[in-house]
């Protein structure tokens, strides 16, 4: 009896403060958001009118912009998640080999992650608009002469490039830690059995780093679905809203169009979607994990 | 048993806490009453004009020196979108600033229940009518307009003289032939920063509204469904003007941002650009010898109607209705526009076009662009900037719809229909 009480006290001592802030910062705003999604609040007025489900009705019947941004974000997520994981894994795979500049390279690849996304976006905006133009004038390669960020396609790929640049380093670190944990004896045994590098990668390394893949996919999916800062600083959704992510569409609805209610309704729908997708992903990749 | 004990302890603690809270509150109240005269009051100012931050801080220090009991805390968040979001957050968290900026017209309507009526202030009678309009609602004045700004096509006088454009273009056809002449001389006529949605969505397209026979009636008509942008003659004309700037403009206009275009113009690579007098300082810093003026944006050949620049008030300082230091806030606003230092900063430091008849600015103070704008206003050749009358969020929608047209994805007719759809969505 006494022991149980002690345990409760300890739990409360360690988890309590975090739980309190979690409730204050996440749960309360979330519940408030649910409430506002059923009102027509404009974000300023002192009175809030209850409108029931009409925001959701507008959302499903009369808001093509939202669905366009949804399609954009989905496309971006598919492309971004695959590429950022491949790049992160390739970096990790190369940098677990005994290279001379290994540690420096690891630092360099991780560096973009330390710089904030907003800043990176502005730096890359300059590179795309000014830098690429200068390279084009020097080399005449048509790749650099494209209207970067000026049409939907280059805008899309511009954001993908910066996203990979920003996040690949972080995933690389996770993959590195997982790769160095692949047991030496299995690798040796495979070598003795005459497996080549490709076979080893496919049949030993990849299955054994599946737990890392689960984490990395989860992170990449939630990052790319919620993309906002790079999007804002790089294209601001332009040209003509073709690169507007869902997060940005929600922000604009709530703060620019002053339709806070509709904005929170979108946010709620968005939350449910992202939660379902990531849950499915974690289930699927978890089932692929093996133990050595 | 155990549970009950815990609950009673918790209750006891709550009670003690509550008692403490009550006590301390009473304590402070007593203090203020006892020596209220020494209490220092803080007036927070929340605004978005990044280029005047330093000057405002200096003004605040000078005001504090004259009024030792008042502290002025100036907070700045640049960019109108971020500013609005920041302001809402502040009000939502109960920390609404005492003085803040408001754009007037529909923004005034939006914030009306938070804003103090300033009609009784001494400076109200001196506001020039054009500047008072955006902050006036039902005959009451709610804000102090700090400056006027205007835009049109800024042009390089030296290039115009060199290729022999005289007289200055006042109609669409004259502008077209001027562009041809400049282009023939091997100079890019227009530097287009169409990457910036606000350049076209907020400012540029307001010209099409102002060319309507009765702009206000047209906007009212749009709101109640009796008027339409789709197929409107003046919007189609405006599209023609945009096409002209594209045909005689820089490469990749949709990836050209504000800074790039201004630099092109300042370096003499382009002869004209759609901009306003706020670029004066930037151009001066790149090319101090620039000899420039400002032209209207003509969309038809009827010079009497179309040959006008557009002027408006970007910042109106308003007072929070629920502020505890309302009187001090009003004192500061009054001091800003009546003290010698305030007047001097508005004209010489900020290079503003003054909005009060009591403040006079010489052309040297304001710069060439502002003084030409003042001339236009005095000749009656200026439109009011009515972009503040669009419904919230429409400027951004307009921006993207116009960019779609500029990219050649839709024709002019389809574009006007998209414009109408954008309005209908948000009205």
Coordinates of C-alpha atoms in Angstrom, one line a residue, chain B residues 162-163 180-187:
Chain B
X162 CA 17.6 60.8 -74.1
X163 CA 15.1 58.9 -76.3
X180 CA 8.3 51.5 -78.1
X181 CA 10.8 54.3 -78.2
X182 CA 12.6 53.2 -75.1
X183 CA 12.7 49.6 -76.3
X184 CA 14.1 50.8 -79.7
X185 CA 16.9 52.5 -77.9
X186 CA 17.9 49.2 -76.4
X187 CA 16.6 49.8 -72.8

